[in-house]
């Protein structure tokens, strides 16, 4: 095990060192390309600004009229949009007449290179001059003309210091040199203004890098470092395609040793734990066997106790179950009685309402000495009484499954009978009824009385849904395809929760206006007849209920 550990440590050290050194180099090259691209992008973006500002009509008018009261504010607004360091406007005497830096107003720049060179050419001039603080001022300048007549010079400064601020947070030392190898941007301020070779010979690298790199050459077989002030660094160069500029970075192997040592420490720890575990297992084998037997005996005793407790608990639960079954049977009887009472109340409510309407009509007819027409109303009331008796008989057989009440009839006739019953209510509620039925019989085999009750319930719900609406239109469509379909569409407020619509005792009506059993009973009736009842919101507003029943024949005709 010790020999295997030594070989594993040696191999891991060699392999991981090479991999981590290569990954460090790759990251440094990628970072260098990003830095070079950022510098070039900033210079190109600012180089276009003088050309645009030299054609600005407001600045040209200010130079011609010698009125610069609003020029500085205009330049400041440009700085916020462009992101330049500063913008300066000079007249032909080299005097600053407008600037984003207020303290520069009135300053004479007639002898500066950016002013003199801009006057000598018609294009944009780039100048790079050192400042008193040791940094370099880069700017683009261009003469402002009206035709061939020069009026002044516009200067746009480039903020080179922003790159130094961004790079200082990294572990690499980064410098940018011009065509003469002079350092113009550097994370080390003392290097600026000197040739790169002289700066590297005369000044040390940052102390943090130096401390991290003093042992960098001792762990890699061939790291190929550059030596700067006694420390090993990875020196990479990249060309900035602008006036011969060059970006040089000095990346340390700072994290390589730490990462390799971390992995080696983990490997050593694993082997040490494995070795200790081996000795522990050899010395404790007999003890483990003894403990195993003791645990098995204790487990058997606990299992026996648990089985005894479960048997006693089972007996107690069985006794409670008998009591619960008796209570549940009594509750089921009471619930069934309540549901039957609610169902009878709901089913008889519609015929009673129709009878009230017919009695009122018969009373008016008798007062007007129209006895024959009043007899017709009394005949309808007699039919409704017969219907109520049939309903009460039907409610007694809701729980039975069978076809003793099934008969073959025309679906159109059943619809006509149901609408005849609802005719007074439709007229009283001022509902406009539109029916569309085929011109041929639609035979089905079902319980006609129960089907008519479903249609009446759907029409009643549609009338209730349209109460309070300006437009009250009820459309009923009978289609005869593979199935016989009755579709009822209203112009009410629509359905809020279609999923719960057919659940018992669910209703959207006010208290006292409904118990929520109508659609539940109707859905059960249609299901018993071998069909299905569905509901959805209509695209033009309102709700659509569809009753789909098996058709007696196979004709595929439908109402248009």
Coordinates of C-alpha atoms in Angstrom, one line a residue:
X1 CA 0.0 0.0 0.0
X2 CA 2.9 2.4 0.8
X3 CA 4.5 1.6 -2.6
X4 CA 1.2 2.3 -4.4
X5 CA 0.8 5.5 -2.5
X6 CA 4.3 6.7 -3.5
X7 CA 3.7 5.9 -7.2
X8 CA 0.3 7.6 -7.1
X9 CA 1.7 10.8 -5.5
X10 CA 4.5 11.0 -8.1
X11 CA 2.2 10.4 -11.0
X12 CA -0.4 12.8 -9.7
X13 CA 2.2 15.5 -9.1
X14 CA 3.6 15.2 -12.6
X15 CA 0.3 15.0 -14.4
X16 CA -1.6 17.6 -12.5
X17 CA 1.3 20.1 -12.7
X18 CA 1.4 19.9 -16.5
X19 CA -2.4 20.2 -16.7
X20 CA -2.7 23.1 -14.3
X21 CA 0.2 25.0 -15.9
X22 CA -1.4 24.5 -19.4
X23 CA -4.8 25.7 -18.1
X24 CA -3.2 28.7 -16.5
X25 CA -1.5 29.6 -19.8
X26 CA -4.8 29.1 -21.7
X27 CA -6.7 31.4 -19.3
X28 CA -3.9 34.0 -19.5
X29 CA -4.0 34.0 -23.3
X30 CA -7.8 34.3 -23.4
X31 CA -7.7 37.2 -20.8
X32 CA -5.1 38.9 -22.9
X33 CA -7.2 38.7 -26.1
X34 CA -10.2 40.2 -24.2
X35 CA -8.0 43.1 -22.9
X36 CA -6.7 43.9 -26.3
X37 CA -10.1 43.8 -27.8
X38 CA -11.5 46.1 -25.1
X39 CA -8.7 48.7 -25.8
X40 CA -9.2 48.6 -29.5
X41 CA -13.0 48.9 -29.1
X42 CA -12.7 51.9 -26.9
X43 CA -10.3 53.7 -29.3
X44 CA -12.4 53.0 -32.3
X45 CA -15.5 54.2 -30.6
X46 CA -13.9 57.5 -29.5
X47 CA -12.3 58.0 -32.9
X48 CA -15.7 58.5 -34.6
X49 CA -16.9 61.1 -32.1
X50 CA -14.8 64.1 -33.4
X51 CA -16.1 63.5 -37.0
X52 CA -19.7 63.6 -35.7
X53 CA -19.2 66.6 -33.4
X54 CA -17.4 68.6 -36.2
X55 CA -20.6 68.4 -38.2
X56 CA -22.9 69.4 -35.3
X57 CA -24.9 72.4 -36.4
X58 CA -25.3 73.7 -32.9
X59 CA -21.5 73.8 -32.3
X60 CA -20.9 75.3 -35.7
X61 CA -23.4 78.1 -35.1
X62 CA -21.8 78.8 -31.7
X63 CA -18.4 79.2 -33.3
X64 CA -19.7 81.4 -36.0
X65 CA -21.7 83.6 -33.6
X66 CA -19.1 83.5 -30.8
X67 CA -21.9 82.6 -28.4
X68 CA -20.9 79.6 -26.2
X69 CA -23.4 80.0 -23.4
X70 CA -25.0 76.5 -24.0
X71 CA -22.1 74.7 -25.7
X72 CA -20.5 73.3 -22.5
X73 CA -23.8 71.8 -21.4
X74 CA -24.3 70.2 -24.8
X75 CA -20.8 68.7 -24.7
X76 CA -21.6 67.3 -21.2
X77 CA -24.7 65.6 -22.5
X78 CA -22.5 64.0 -25.2
X79 CA -20.1 62.7 -22.6
X80 CA -22.9 60.9 -20.8
X81 CA -24.0 59.2 -24.0
X82 CA -20.5 58.4 -25.5
X83 CA -18.6 57.6 -22.3
X84 CA -15.5 59.6 -23.3
X85 CA -13.2 61.1 -20.6
X86 CA -13.7 64.7 -21.7
X87 CA -14.7 66.8 -24.7
X88 CA -13.2 70.2 -25.4
X89 CA -14.1 72.9 -28.1
X90 CA -11.4 75.4 -29.1
X91 CA -11.6 78.4 -31.3
X92 CA -9.0 79.3 -34.0
X93 CA -6.8 81.0 -31.4
X94 CA -6.4 77.8 -29.4
X95 CA -8.5 79.1 -26.5
X96 CA -11.0 76.8 -24.8
X97 CA -14.5 78.1 -25.4
X98 CA -16.5 75.0 -24.3
X99 CA -15.6 72.0 -22.3
X100 CA -17.0 69.2 -20.1
X101 CA -14.4 70.2 -17.5
X102 CA -15.5 73.7 -16.4
X103 CA -12.0 74.6 -15.1
X104 CA -10.6 74.2 -18.6
X105 CA -12.6 77.2 -20.0
X106 CA -10.3 79.9 -21.2
X107 CA -7.2 77.8 -21.2
X108 CA -4.8 78.3 -24.2
X109 CA -3.9 75.1 -26.1
X110 CA -2.5 76.8 -29.2
X111 CA 0.9 75.2 -28.8
X112 CA -0.3 71.7 -27.9
X113 CA 0.2 68.9 -30.5
X114 CA -3.5 67.9 -30.7
X115 CA -4.4 71.5 -31.8
X116 CA -1.6 72.2 -34.2
X117 CA -1.7 68.8 -35.9
X118 CA -5.5 69.1 -36.3
X119 CA -5.1 72.4 -38.1
X120 CA -2.6 70.9 -40.5
X121 CA -4.8 68.1 -41.7
X122 CA -8.5 67.6 -42.7
X123 CA -8.8 64.3 -40.9
X124 CA -9.0 63.1 -37.3
X125 CA -5.7 63.3 -35.4
X126 CA -4.7 61.0 -32.6
X127 CA -2.2 62.3 -30.0
X128 CA -0.7 60.7 -26.9
X129 CA 1.1 63.0 -24.5
X130 CA 2.3 62.5 -20.9
X131 CA 0.6 64.4 -18.1
X132 CA 2.0 65.8 -14.8
X133 CA 0.6 62.9 -12.8
X134 CA 2.7 60.3 -14.8
X135 CA -0.2 59.0 -16.9
X136 CA -0.8 59.5 -20.6
X137 CA -3.5 61.6 -22.2
X138 CA -4.9 60.0 -25.4
X139 CA -7.2 62.1 -27.5
X140 CA -8.8 62.4 -31.0
X141 CA -9.0 65.9 -32.4
X142 CA -10.5 67.3 -35.6
X143 CA -10.9 70.8 -37.1
X144 CA -14.4 72.2 -37.4
X145 CA -15.1 73.7 -40.8
X146 CA -17.8 75.4 -42.7
X147 CA -16.9 74.7 -46.3
X148 CA -13.2 75.5 -46.6
X149 CA -13.3 78.0 -43.7
X150 CA -11.9 76.5 -40.4
X151 CA -13.8 77.7 -37.3
X152 CA -12.1 75.7 -34.4
X153 CA -11.0 72.4 -33.2
X154 CA -12.9 69.7 -31.3
X155 CA -11.0 67.3 -29.0
X156 CA -12.2 64.0 -27.4
X157 CA -10.1 62.5 -24.7
X158 CA -10.0 58.7 -24.2
X159 CA -10.1 57.4 -20.7
X160 CA -7.1 55.0 -20.6
X161 CA -7.0 54.9 -16.8
X162 CA -10.2 52.8 -16.8
X163 CA -8.3 49.8 -18.1
X164 CA -5.8 50.1 -15.2
X165 CA -8.6 50.2 -12.7
X166 CA -10.2 47.0 -14.2
X167 CA -6.9 45.1 -14.4
X168 CA -5.8 45.7 -10.8
X169 CA -8.2 43.2 -9.5
X170 CA -6.4 40.3 -11.3
X171 CA -3.3 38.3 -10.3
X172 CA -1.5 39.2 -13.5
X173 CA 0.7 42.3 -14.2
X174 CA -0.5 43.9 -17.5
X175 CA 1.2 46.7 -19.5
X176 CA 0.5 48.3 -22.9
X177 CA 3.3 49.8 -24.9
X178 CA 3.4 52.0 -28.0
X179 CA 5.4 51.5 -31.2
X180 CA 8.6 52.7 -29.4
X181 CA 8.1 50.0 -26.7
X182 CA 7.3 52.8 -24.2
X183 CA 4.8 51.8 -21.4
X184 CA 1.7 53.9 -21.6
X185 CA -0.8 51.7 -19.6
X186 CA 0.3 49.6 -16.7
X187 CA -1.1 48.0 -13.5
X188 CA 2.2 49.0 -11.9
X189 CA 2.2 52.9 -12.0
X190 CA 6.0 53.1 -11.7
X191 CA 6.5 51.4 -15.0
X192 CA 4.7 54.1 -17.1
X193 CA 6.8 56.3 -19.3
X194 CA 9.8 53.9 -19.5
X195 CA 10.8 51.3 -22.1
X196 CA 9.5 47.9 -21.0
X197 CA 12.9 46.4 -20.8
X198 CA 14.2 49.2 -18.6
X199 CA 11.1 49.0 -16.3
X200 CA 11.5 45.3 -15.8
X201 CA 15.2 45.6 -14.9
X202 CA 14.9 48.5 -12.6
X203 CA 11.7 47.8 -10.7
X204 CA 10.5 44.6 -9.0
X205 CA 7.2 42.9 -9.6
X206 CA 4.4 43.5 -7.0
X207 CA 5.3 42.0 -3.7
X208 CA 2.3 39.7 -3.7
X209 CA 3.4 38.1 -7.0
X210 CA 7.0 37.9 -5.9
X211 CA 6.1 36.0 -2.7
X212 CA 3.9 33.6 -4.6
X213 CA 6.4 32.9 -7.4
X214 CA 9.6 32.4 -5.5
X215 CA 9.1 28.6 -5.6
X216 CA 7.4 28.4 -9.0
X217 CA 10.3 26.8 -10.8
X218 CA 10.7 24.0 -8.4
X219 CA 7.6 21.9 -9.1
X220 CA 7.2 21.9 -12.9
X221 CA 9.4 19.8 -15.2
X222 CA 9.5 22.4 -17.9
X223 CA 7.4 25.5 -17.1
X224 CA 9.5 27.7 -19.4
X225 CA 9.2 30.9 -17.2
X226 CA 10.4 34.4 -17.8
X227 CA 12.4 35.7 -14.9
X228 CA 11.5 39.2 -13.7
X229 CA 13.3 40.5 -10.6
X230 CA 14.1 37.0 -9.3
X231 CA 10.5 35.7 -9.8
X232 CA 9.2 33.2 -12.4
X233 CA 6.5 34.7 -14.6
X234 CA 4.7 33.6 -17.7
X235 CA 5.1 36.5 -20.2
X236 CA 2.6 36.7 -23.0
X237 CA 2.4 39.3 -25.7
X238 CA -0.5 40.3 -28.0
X239 CA -0.7 42.9 -30.7
X240 CA -3.3 45.7 -30.4
X241 CA -4.0 46.7 -34.1
X242 CA -3.7 50.4 -33.4
X243 CA -0.5 52.4 -34.2
X244 CA 1.8 49.5 -33.3
X245 CA 0.6 49.1 -29.7
X246 CA 1.3 45.9 -27.9
X247 CA -0.2 44.3 -24.8
X248 CA 2.2 42.3 -22.5
X249 CA 1.0 40.3 -19.5
X250 CA 3.0 38.7 -16.8
X251 CA 0.9 35.8 -15.3
X252 CA 2.2 33.9 -12.3
X253 CA 1.9 30.2 -11.5
X254 CA 0.4 31.3 -8.2
X255 CA -2.6 28.9 -8.1
X256 CA -0.8 25.9 -9.6
X257 CA 1.2 24.9 -6.6
X258 CA -1.8 25.4 -4.3
X259 CA -4.1 23.3 -6.5
X260 CA -1.5 20.5 -6.9
X261 CA -0.8 20.4 -3.2
X262 CA -4.5 20.3 -2.4
X263 CA -4.9 17.2 -4.6
X264 CA -1.8 15.6 -3.3
X265 CA -2.9 16.2 0.3
X266 CA -6.2 14.5 -0.5
X267 CA -4.5 11.5 -2.0
X268 CA -2.2 11.2 1.0
X269 CA -5.1 11.5 3.4
X270 CA -7.0 8.8 1.5
X271 CA -4.1 6.4 1.7
X272 CA -3.5 7.1 5.4
X273 CA -7.1 6.5 6.2
X274 CA -7.1 3.3 4.2
X275 CA -4.0 2.1 6.0
X276 CA -5.5 3.0 9.4
X277 CA -8.7 1.3 8.5
X278 CA -6.9 -1.9 7.5
X279 CA -5.1 -2.1 10.9
X280 CA -8.4 -1.4 12.7
X281 CA -10.3 -4.1 10.8
X282 CA -7.5 -6.7 11.6
X283 CA -7.5 -5.9 15.3
X284 CA -11.3 -5.6 15.7
X285 CA -12.5 -8.7 13.7
X286 CA -13.3 -10.8 16.7
X287 CA -15.0 -7.9 18.5
X288 CA -17.1 -7.1 15.5
X289 CA -18.4 -10.7 15.3
X290 CA -19.3 -10.7 19.0
X291 CA -21.1 -7.4 18.6
X292 CA -22.9 -8.8 15.6
X293 CA -24.4 -11.7 17.5
X294 CA -25.4 -9.4 20.3
X295 CA -27.2 -7.1 17.9
X296 CA -29.0 -10.0 16.2
X297 CA -30.3 -11.2 19.6
X298 CA -31.4 -7.7 20.6
X299 CA -33.1 -7.2 17.2
X300 CA -35.1 -10.5 17.7
X301 CA -36.2 -9.4 21.1
X302 CA -37.3 -6.0 19.8
X303 CA -39.1 -7.7 16.9
X304 CA -41.0 -10.0 19.3
X305 CA -42.1 -7.0 21.5
X306 CA -43.2 -5.0 18.4
X307 CA -45.3 -8.0 17.1
X308 CA -47.0 -8.3 20.5
X309 CA -47.8 -4.6 20.5
X310 CA -49.1 -4.7 16.9
X311 CA -51.4 -7.6 17.8
X312 CA -52.9 -5.7 20.7
X313 CA -53.2 -2.5 18.6
X314 CA -55.0 -4.6 15.8
X315 CA -57.6 -5.9 18.3
X316 CA -58.3 -2.3 19.6
X317 CA -58.6 -1.0 16.0
X318 CA -61.1 -3.8 15.0
X319 CA -63.3 -2.8 18.0
X320 CA -63.2 0.9 17.0
X321 CA -63.9 -0.1 13.4
X322 CA -67.1 -1.8 14.3
X323 CA -68.3 1.3 16.2
X324 CA -67.3 3.5 13.3
X325 CA -69.2 1.3 10.8
X326 CA -72.4 1.6 12.8
X327 CA -72.0 5.4 13.0
X328 CA -71.3 5.6 9.3
X329 CA -74.3 3.6 8.4
X330 CA -76.5 5.9 10.4
X331 CA -74.9 9.0 8.8
X332 CA -75.3 7.5 5.3
X333 CA -79.0 7.0 5.9
X334 CA -79.4 10.7 7.1
X335 CA -77.4 11.9 4.1
X336 CA -79.4 9.9 1.6
X337 CA -82.6 11.3 3.2
X338 CA -81.3 14.8 2.8
X339 CA -80.2 14.3 -0.8
X340 CA -83.6 12.8 -1.7
X341 CA -85.4 15.7 -0.1
X342 CA -83.3 18.3 -2.0
X343 CA -83.8 16.4 -5.2
X344 CA -87.6 16.3 -4.9
X345 CA -87.6 20.0 -4.1
X346 CA -85.5 20.8 -7.1
X347 CA -87.3 18.6 -9.6
X348 CA -90.8 19.8 -8.6
X349 CA -89.8 23.5 -8.5
X350 CA -90.0 23.9 -12.3
X351 CA -93.5 22.3 -12.8
X352 CA -94.9 24.3 -9.9
X353 CA -93.5 27.5 -11.4
X354 CA -95.1 26.6 -14.7
X355 CA -98.4 25.8 -13.0
X356 CA -98.4 29.2 -11.3
X357 CA -97.9 30.9 -14.6
X358 CA -100.8 28.9 -16.3
X359 CA -103.1 29.6 -13.4
X360 CA -102.4 33.3 -13.7
X361 CA -103.1 33.1 -17.4
X362 CA -106.3 31.1 -16.9
X363 CA -107.5 33.7 -14.4
X364 CA -107.1 36.5 -16.9
X365 CA -108.8 34.5 -19.6
X366 CA -111.8 33.8 -17.4
X367 CA -112.0 37.4 -16.4
X368 CA -112.2 38.2 -20.2
X369 CA -114.8 35.5 -20.8
X370 CA -112.5 33.3 -22.9
X371 CA -113.4 30.0 -21.3
X372 CA -112.2 27.8 -24.1
X373 CA -108.7 29.2 -23.9
X374 CA -108.8 28.9 -20.1
X375 CA -109.7 25.2 -20.5
X376 CA -106.5 24.7 -22.5
X377 CA -104.5 26.2 -19.6
X378 CA -106.2 23.9 -17.2
X379 CA -105.4 20.9 -19.5
X380 CA -101.7 22.0 -19.4
X381 CA -101.9 22.2 -15.6
X382 CA -103.3 18.7 -15.5
X383 CA -100.4 17.5 -17.7
X384 CA -98.0 19.1 -15.3
X385 CA -99.6 17.3 -12.3
X386 CA -99.2 14.1 -14.1
X387 CA -95.6 15.0 -14.9
X388 CA -95.0 15.7 -11.2
X389 CA -96.3 12.3 -10.3
X390 CA -94.0 10.7 -12.9
X391 CA -91.1 12.7 -11.4
X392 CA -91.7 11.5 -7.9
X393 CA -92.0 7.9 -9.2
X394 CA -88.8 8.4 -11.2
X395 CA -86.8 9.7 -8.2
X396 CA -87.5 6.5 -6.4
X397 CA -85.7 4.5 -9.1
X398 CA -82.6 6.8 -9.5
X399 CA -80.4 4.2 -7.9
X400 CA -81.6 1.4 -10.2
X401 CA -79.9 0.5 -13.5
X402 CA -82.2 -0.7 -16.2
X403 CA -84.1 0.1 -19.4
X404 CA -87.7 -0.6 -18.3
X405 CA -88.6 3.0 -19.0
X406 CA -86.7 3.2 -22.3
X407 CA -88.6 3.8 -25.5
X408 CA -87.9 4.8 -29.1
X409 CA -89.0 8.4 -29.9
X410 CA -88.0 11.4 -32.0
X411 CA -85.5 13.7 -30.2
X412 CA -87.2 16.7 -31.9
X413 CA -90.6 15.8 -30.2
X414 CA -89.0 15.6 -26.8
X415 CA -87.3 19.0 -27.3
X416 CA -90.7 20.5 -28.4
X417 CA -92.5 19.2 -25.3
X418 CA -89.8 20.6 -23.0
X419 CA -89.9 24.0 -24.7
X420 CA -93.7 24.0 -24.5
X421 CA -93.4 23.7 -20.8
X422 CA -90.9 26.5 -20.6
X423 CA -92.8 28.8 -23.0
X424 CA -94.4 31.0 -20.3
X425 CA -91.2 31.5 -18.5
X426 CA -89.3 32.4 -21.7
X427 CA -92.0 35.0 -22.5
X428 CA -92.1 36.4 -19.0
X429 CA -88.2 36.8 -18.9
X430 CA -88.2 38.4 -22.5
X431 CA -85.8 35.7 -23.8
X432 CA -85.4 35.5 -27.6
X433 CA -85.4 31.8 -28.5
X434 CA -83.8 30.4 -31.6
X435 CA -84.1 26.7 -32.4
X436 CA -82.3 24.8 -35.2
X437 CA -83.4 21.2 -35.8
X438 CA -83.0 18.8 -38.8
X439 CA -85.9 18.4 -41.2
X440 CA -85.9 14.6 -40.7
X441 CA -86.6 12.5 -37.6
X442 CA -83.8 11.9 -35.1
X443 CA -84.8 8.6 -33.4
X444 CA -83.1 7.6 -30.1
X445 CA -83.9 5.0 -27.5
X446 CA -84.1 6.5 -24.0
X447 CA -86.3 7.6 -21.1
X448 CA -88.2 10.5 -22.7
X449 CA -89.5 11.9 -19.4
X450 CA -86.0 12.1 -17.8
X451 CA -84.5 13.5 -21.0
X452 CA -87.2 16.2 -21.1
X453 CA -86.4 17.0 -17.5
X454 CA -82.7 17.5 -18.5
X455 CA -83.6 19.9 -21.3
X456 CA -86.0 21.9 -19.0
X457 CA -83.2 22.1 -16.4
X458 CA -80.7 23.4 -18.9
X459 CA -83.1 26.0 -20.3
X460 CA -84.0 27.1 -16.7
X461 CA -80.3 27.5 -15.9
X462 CA -79.7 29.5 -19.1
X463 CA -82.6 31.9 -18.2
X464 CA -81.2 32.4 -14.7
X465 CA -77.7 33.0 -16.1
X466 CA -79.1 35.7 -18.5
X467 CA -81.0 37.5 -15.8
X468 CA -79.7 41.1 -15.6
X469 CA -78.1 41.0 -19.1
X470 CA -79.1 43.5 -21.8
X471 CA -79.1 40.8 -24.6
X472 CA -81.0 37.7 -23.7
X473 CA -80.7 35.2 -26.6
X474 CA -81.1 31.4 -26.2
X475 CA -80.0 29.2 -29.0
X476 CA -80.9 25.5 -29.2
X477 CA -79.3 23.2 -31.9
X478 CA -80.2 19.6 -32.6
X479 CA -77.6 17.8 -34.7
X480 CA -77.8 14.2 -35.9
X481 CA -74.4 12.7 -36.8
X482 CA -72.7 9.7 -35.3
X483 CA -74.4 10.9 -32.1
X484 CA -77.6 12.8 -31.4
X485 CA -76.6 16.2 -29.9
X486 CA -78.7 18.9 -28.2
X487 CA -76.6 22.1 -27.7
X488 CA -78.0 25.0 -25.5
X489 CA -76.2 28.3 -25.7
X490 CA -77.0 31.4 -23.7
X491 CA -75.7 35.0 -23.6
X492 CA -75.1 35.1 -19.8
X493 CA -72.0 35.8 -17.8
X494 CA -70.3 32.4 -18.6
X495 CA -68.8 29.7 -16.4
X496 CA -66.4 30.5 -13.6
X497 CA -65.3 27.0 -12.7
X498 CA -66.4 24.4 -15.3
X499 CA -64.6 21.6 -13.4
X500 CA -66.9 21.7 -10.4
X501 CA -70.0 22.4 -12.3
X502 CA -71.5 18.9 -12.1
X503 CA -70.6 18.3 -8.4
X504 CA -73.5 18.0 -6.0
X505 CA -74.5 21.1 -4.0
X506 CA -72.2 23.3 -6.1
X507 CA -74.1 26.4 -7.2
X508 CA -73.4 30.0 -8.2
X509 CA -76.9 31.3 -7.4
X510 CA -77.8 33.3 -4.3
X511 CA -79.0 31.5 -1.2
X512 CA -82.6 30.4 -1.6
X513 CA -82.5 30.4 -5.4
X514 CA -80.9 26.9 -5.9
X515 CA -79.4 24.0 -4.0
X516 CA -76.8 23.0 -6.6
X517 CA -78.3 19.6 -7.5
X518 CA -79.8 20.4 -11.0
X519 CA -76.7 19.8 -13.1
X520 CA -75.5 17.0 -10.9
X521 CA -78.9 15.2 -11.4
X522 CA -78.9 16.0 -15.1
X523 CA -75.4 14.6 -15.6
X524 CA -76.4 11.4 -13.8
X525 CA -79.6 11.1 -16.0
X526 CA -77.6 11.6 -19.3
X527 CA -75.0 9.1 -18.1
X528 CA -77.8 6.5 -17.3
X529 CA -79.1 7.1 -20.8
X530 CA -75.7 6.1 -22.2
X531 CA -74.5 9.6 -23.1
X532 CA -72.6 12.5 -21.6
X533 CA -73.2 16.1 -20.6
X534 CA -70.5 18.7 -21.1
X535 CA -70.2 22.4 -20.6
X536 CA -67.8 25.1 -21.8
X537 CA -67.7 28.9 -22.3
X538 CA -68.7 30.2 -25.7
X539 CA -66.3 32.2 -27.9
X540 CA -68.9 35.0 -28.3
X541 CA -69.7 35.0 -24.5
X542 CA -72.1 33.0 -22.4
X543 CA -72.0 29.2 -21.9
X544 CA -72.7 26.2 -24.1
X545 CA -74.1 22.9 -22.7
X546 CA -74.1 19.8 -24.9
X547 CA -76.1 16.6 -24.4
X548 CA -74.7 13.8 -26.5
X549 CA -76.7 10.5 -26.8
X550 CA -76.3 7.4 -28.9
X551 CA -78.3 7.6 -32.1
X552 CA -80.6 4.7 -33.0
X553 CA -79.5 4.5 -36.7
X554 CA -76.2 5.3 -38.5
X555 CA -77.2 8.2 -40.6
X556 CA -74.5 11.0 -40.7
X557 CA -76.9 13.9 -41.3
X558 CA -76.7 17.1 -39.3
X559 CA -78.6 20.4 -39.2
X560 CA -76.7 23.2 -41.0

